[in-house]
Tab-separated table of C-alpha atoms in Angstrom:
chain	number	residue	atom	x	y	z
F	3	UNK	CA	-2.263	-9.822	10.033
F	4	UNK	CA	-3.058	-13.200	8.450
F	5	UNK	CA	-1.578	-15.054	5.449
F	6	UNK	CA	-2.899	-16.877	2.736
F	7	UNK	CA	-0.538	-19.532	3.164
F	8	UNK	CA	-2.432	-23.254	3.631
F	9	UNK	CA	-0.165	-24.280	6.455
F	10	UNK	CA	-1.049	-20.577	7.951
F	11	UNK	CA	2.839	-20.479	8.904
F	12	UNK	CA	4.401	-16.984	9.139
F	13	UNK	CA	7.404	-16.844	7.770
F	14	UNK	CA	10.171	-14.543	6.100
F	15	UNK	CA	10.599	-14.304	2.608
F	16	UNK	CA	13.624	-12.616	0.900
F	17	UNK	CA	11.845	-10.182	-1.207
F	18	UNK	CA	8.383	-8.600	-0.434
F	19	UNK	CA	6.057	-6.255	-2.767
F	20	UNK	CA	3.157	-4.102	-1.712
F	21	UNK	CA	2.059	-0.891	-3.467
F	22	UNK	CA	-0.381	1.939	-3.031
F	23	UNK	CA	-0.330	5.655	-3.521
F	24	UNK	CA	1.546	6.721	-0.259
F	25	UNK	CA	-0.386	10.343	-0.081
F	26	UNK	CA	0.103	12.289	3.091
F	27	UNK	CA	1.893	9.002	4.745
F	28	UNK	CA	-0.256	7.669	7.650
F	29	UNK	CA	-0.581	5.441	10.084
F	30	UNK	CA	-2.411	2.969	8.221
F	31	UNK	CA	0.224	3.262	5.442
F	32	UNK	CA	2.825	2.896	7.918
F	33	UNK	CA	1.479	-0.488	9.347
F	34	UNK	CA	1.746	-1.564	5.842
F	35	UNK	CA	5.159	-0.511	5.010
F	36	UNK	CA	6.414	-2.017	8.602
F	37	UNK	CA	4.768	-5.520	7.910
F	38	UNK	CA	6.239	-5.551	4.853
F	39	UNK	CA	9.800	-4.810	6.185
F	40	UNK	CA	8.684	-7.275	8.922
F	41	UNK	CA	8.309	-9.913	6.564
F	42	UNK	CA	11.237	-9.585	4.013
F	43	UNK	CA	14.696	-11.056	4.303
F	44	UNK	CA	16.645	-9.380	1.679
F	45	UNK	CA	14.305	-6.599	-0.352
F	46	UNK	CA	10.736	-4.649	-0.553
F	47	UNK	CA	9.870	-3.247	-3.176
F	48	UNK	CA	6.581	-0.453	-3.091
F	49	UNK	CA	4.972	0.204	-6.004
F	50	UNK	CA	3.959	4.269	-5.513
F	51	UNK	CA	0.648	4.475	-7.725
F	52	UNK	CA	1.551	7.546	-10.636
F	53	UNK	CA	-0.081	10.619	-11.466
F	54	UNK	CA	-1.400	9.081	-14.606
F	55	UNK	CA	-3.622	6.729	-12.568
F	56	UNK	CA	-4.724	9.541	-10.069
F	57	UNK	CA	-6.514	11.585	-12.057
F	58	UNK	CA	-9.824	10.815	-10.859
F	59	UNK	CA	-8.616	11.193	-6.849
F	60	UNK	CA	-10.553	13.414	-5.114
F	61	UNK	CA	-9.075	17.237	-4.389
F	62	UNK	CA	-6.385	15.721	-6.236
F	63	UNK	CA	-4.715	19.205	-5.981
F	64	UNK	CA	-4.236	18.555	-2.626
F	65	UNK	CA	-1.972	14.900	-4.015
F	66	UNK	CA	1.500	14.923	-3.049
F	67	UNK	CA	4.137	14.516	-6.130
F	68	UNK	CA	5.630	11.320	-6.922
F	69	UNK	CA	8.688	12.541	-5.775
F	70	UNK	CA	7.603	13.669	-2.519
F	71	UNK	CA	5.549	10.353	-2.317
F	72	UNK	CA	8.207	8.329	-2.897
F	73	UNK	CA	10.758	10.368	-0.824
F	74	UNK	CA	8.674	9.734	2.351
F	75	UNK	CA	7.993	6.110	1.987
F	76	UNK	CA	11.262	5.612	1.078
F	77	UNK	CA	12.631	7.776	4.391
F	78	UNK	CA	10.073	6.048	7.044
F	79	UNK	CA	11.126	2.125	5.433
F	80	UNK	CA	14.642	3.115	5.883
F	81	UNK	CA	14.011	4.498	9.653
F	82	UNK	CA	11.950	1.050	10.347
F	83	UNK	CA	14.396	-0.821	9.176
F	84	UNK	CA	17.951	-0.255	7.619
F	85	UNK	CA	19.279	-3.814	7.467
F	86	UNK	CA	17.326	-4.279	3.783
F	87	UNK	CA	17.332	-2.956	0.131
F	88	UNK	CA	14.199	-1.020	-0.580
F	89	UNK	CA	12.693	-0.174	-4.119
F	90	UNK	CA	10.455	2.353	-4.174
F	91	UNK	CA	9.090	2.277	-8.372
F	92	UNK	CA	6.412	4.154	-9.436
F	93	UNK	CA	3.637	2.256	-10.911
F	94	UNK	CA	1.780	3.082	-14.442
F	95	UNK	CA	-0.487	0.144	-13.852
F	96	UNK	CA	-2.425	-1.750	-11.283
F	97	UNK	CA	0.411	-4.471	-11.242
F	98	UNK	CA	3.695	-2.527	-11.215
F	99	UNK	CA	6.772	-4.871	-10.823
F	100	UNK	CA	4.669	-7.748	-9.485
F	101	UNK	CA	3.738	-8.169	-13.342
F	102	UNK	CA	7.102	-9.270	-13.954
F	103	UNK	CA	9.640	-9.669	-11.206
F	104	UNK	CA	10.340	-13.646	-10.518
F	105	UNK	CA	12.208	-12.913	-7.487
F	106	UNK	CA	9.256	-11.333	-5.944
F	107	UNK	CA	7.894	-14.085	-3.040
F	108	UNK	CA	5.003	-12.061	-1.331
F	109	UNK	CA	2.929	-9.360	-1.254
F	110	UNK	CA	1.359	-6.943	1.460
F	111	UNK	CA	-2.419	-5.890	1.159
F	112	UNK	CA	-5.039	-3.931	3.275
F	113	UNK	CA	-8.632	-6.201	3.138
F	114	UNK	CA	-9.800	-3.446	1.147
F	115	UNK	CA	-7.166	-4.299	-1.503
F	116	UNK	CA	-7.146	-7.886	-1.153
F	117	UNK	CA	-8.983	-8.201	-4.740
F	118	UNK	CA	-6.161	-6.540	-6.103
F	119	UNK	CA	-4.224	-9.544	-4.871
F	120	UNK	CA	-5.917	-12.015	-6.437
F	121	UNK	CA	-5.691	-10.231	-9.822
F	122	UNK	CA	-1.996	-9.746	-9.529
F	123	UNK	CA	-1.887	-13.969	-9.215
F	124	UNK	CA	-3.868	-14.382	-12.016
F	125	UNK	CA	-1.733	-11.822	-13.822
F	126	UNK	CA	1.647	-13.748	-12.740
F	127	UNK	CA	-0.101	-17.055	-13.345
F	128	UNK	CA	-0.747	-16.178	-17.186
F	129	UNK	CA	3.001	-15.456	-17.446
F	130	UNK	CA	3.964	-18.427	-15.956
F	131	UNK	CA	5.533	-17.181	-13.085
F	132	UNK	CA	4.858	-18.168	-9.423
F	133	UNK	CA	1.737	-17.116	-7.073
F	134	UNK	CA	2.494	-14.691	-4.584
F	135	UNK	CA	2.234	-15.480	-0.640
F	136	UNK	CA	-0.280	-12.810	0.352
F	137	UNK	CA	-0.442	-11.079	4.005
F	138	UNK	CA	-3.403	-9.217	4.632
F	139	UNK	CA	-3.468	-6.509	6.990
F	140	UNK	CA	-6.918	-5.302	8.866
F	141	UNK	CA	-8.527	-1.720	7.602
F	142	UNK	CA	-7.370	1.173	10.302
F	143	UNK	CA	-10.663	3.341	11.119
F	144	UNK	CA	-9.970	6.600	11.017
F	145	UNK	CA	-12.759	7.163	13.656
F	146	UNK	CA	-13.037	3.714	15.735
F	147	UNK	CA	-10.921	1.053	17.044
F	148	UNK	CA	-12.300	-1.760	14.428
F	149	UNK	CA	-13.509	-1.553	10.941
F	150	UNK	CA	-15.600	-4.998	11.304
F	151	UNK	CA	-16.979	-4.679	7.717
F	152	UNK	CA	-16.232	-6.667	4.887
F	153	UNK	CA	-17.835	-4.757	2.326
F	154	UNK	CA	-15.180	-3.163	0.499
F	155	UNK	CA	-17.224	-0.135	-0.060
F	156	UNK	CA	-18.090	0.053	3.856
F	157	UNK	CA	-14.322	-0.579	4.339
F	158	UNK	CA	-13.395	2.154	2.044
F	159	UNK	CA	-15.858	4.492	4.151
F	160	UNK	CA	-14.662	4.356	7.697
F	161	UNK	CA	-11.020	3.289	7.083
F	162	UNK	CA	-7.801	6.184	7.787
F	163	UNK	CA	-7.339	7.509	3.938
F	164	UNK	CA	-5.505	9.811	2.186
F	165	UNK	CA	-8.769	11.177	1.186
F	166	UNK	CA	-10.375	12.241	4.353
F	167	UNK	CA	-6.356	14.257	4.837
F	168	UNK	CA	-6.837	15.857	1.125
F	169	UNK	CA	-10.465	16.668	2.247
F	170	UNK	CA	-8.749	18.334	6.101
F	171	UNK	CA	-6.065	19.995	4.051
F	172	UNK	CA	-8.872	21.733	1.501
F	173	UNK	CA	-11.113	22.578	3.939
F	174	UNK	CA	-8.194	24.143	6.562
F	175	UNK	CA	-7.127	25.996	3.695
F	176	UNK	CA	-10.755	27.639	3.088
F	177	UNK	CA	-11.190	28.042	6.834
F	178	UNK	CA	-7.555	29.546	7.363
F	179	UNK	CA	-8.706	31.923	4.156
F	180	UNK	CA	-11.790	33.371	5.428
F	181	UNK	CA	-10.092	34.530	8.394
């Protein structure tokens, strides 16, 4: 994990943000969730992406609801770490409550998100509120050790997604019914 922090100093901050769409909670979403609790002092709050914005996910049949979504990431944050306050939102937008919230310090991103990052600054900046610390967490393959890339799209290809689960789950369920 790195920061984006000039003096490159790791440090806690009292109230944390990432957010995502927490499908089928794995590994790699669970490295998140634990830096994030790692980091924060007093609060994280995860933005859990809505079923308005999934719509174009593939085998989205195969999505989790919000409630269940939220449910688990709220369960495995509290089992990490029960000292802090945890605020688990669904998000209508790419920004959630980083939009918004003043008392919100840092944020948690994978490299494949880190665009989103700068986006939510910009987004802050405009409304006059302060820039985010970001932490940026390596890709986890979901076949090797290290995802070197740094092409997003390559990144998106060979890191541990939701999507490759959906696409086990479909496919176990046509295997399991041809039996």
């Amino acid at each position: 994990m790195y920061n984006n922090d000039e003096e490159g100093e790791s440090s806690t901050l009292p109230v944390v943000a990432l957010g995502g769409t927490f499908d089928h909670l794995h590994a790699g979403h669970k490295i998140l969730l634990s830096m994030a609790a790692w980091i924060a002092s007093e609060k994280v709050i995860v933005g859990v992406t809505d079923d308005e914005l999934l719509r174009n996910k593939s085998n989205k049949h195969a999505l989790e609801s919000i409630t269940t979504r939220k449910e688990r990431t709220h369960a495995f944050l509290k089992l990490f770490r029960s000292d802090l306050v945890y605020d688990v939102v669904a998000i209508k937008d790419v920004y959630g409550p980083t939009a918004w919230d003043p008392n919100i310090q840092a944020l948690v991103v994978s490299k494949e998100t880190l665009p989103g990052a700068t986006s939510i600054d910009k987004e802050r900046s405009s409304k006059s509120l302060p820039l985010l610390k970001t932490f940026v967490i390596d890709v986890i393959s979901s076949t090797s050790e290290r995802v070197e890339h740094e092409d997003i799209e390559l990144l998106k290809q060979a890191k541990m997604s939701s999507t490759f689960i959906r696409q086990w789950i479909v496919d176990k369920g046509q295997q399991d019914s041809t039996m």
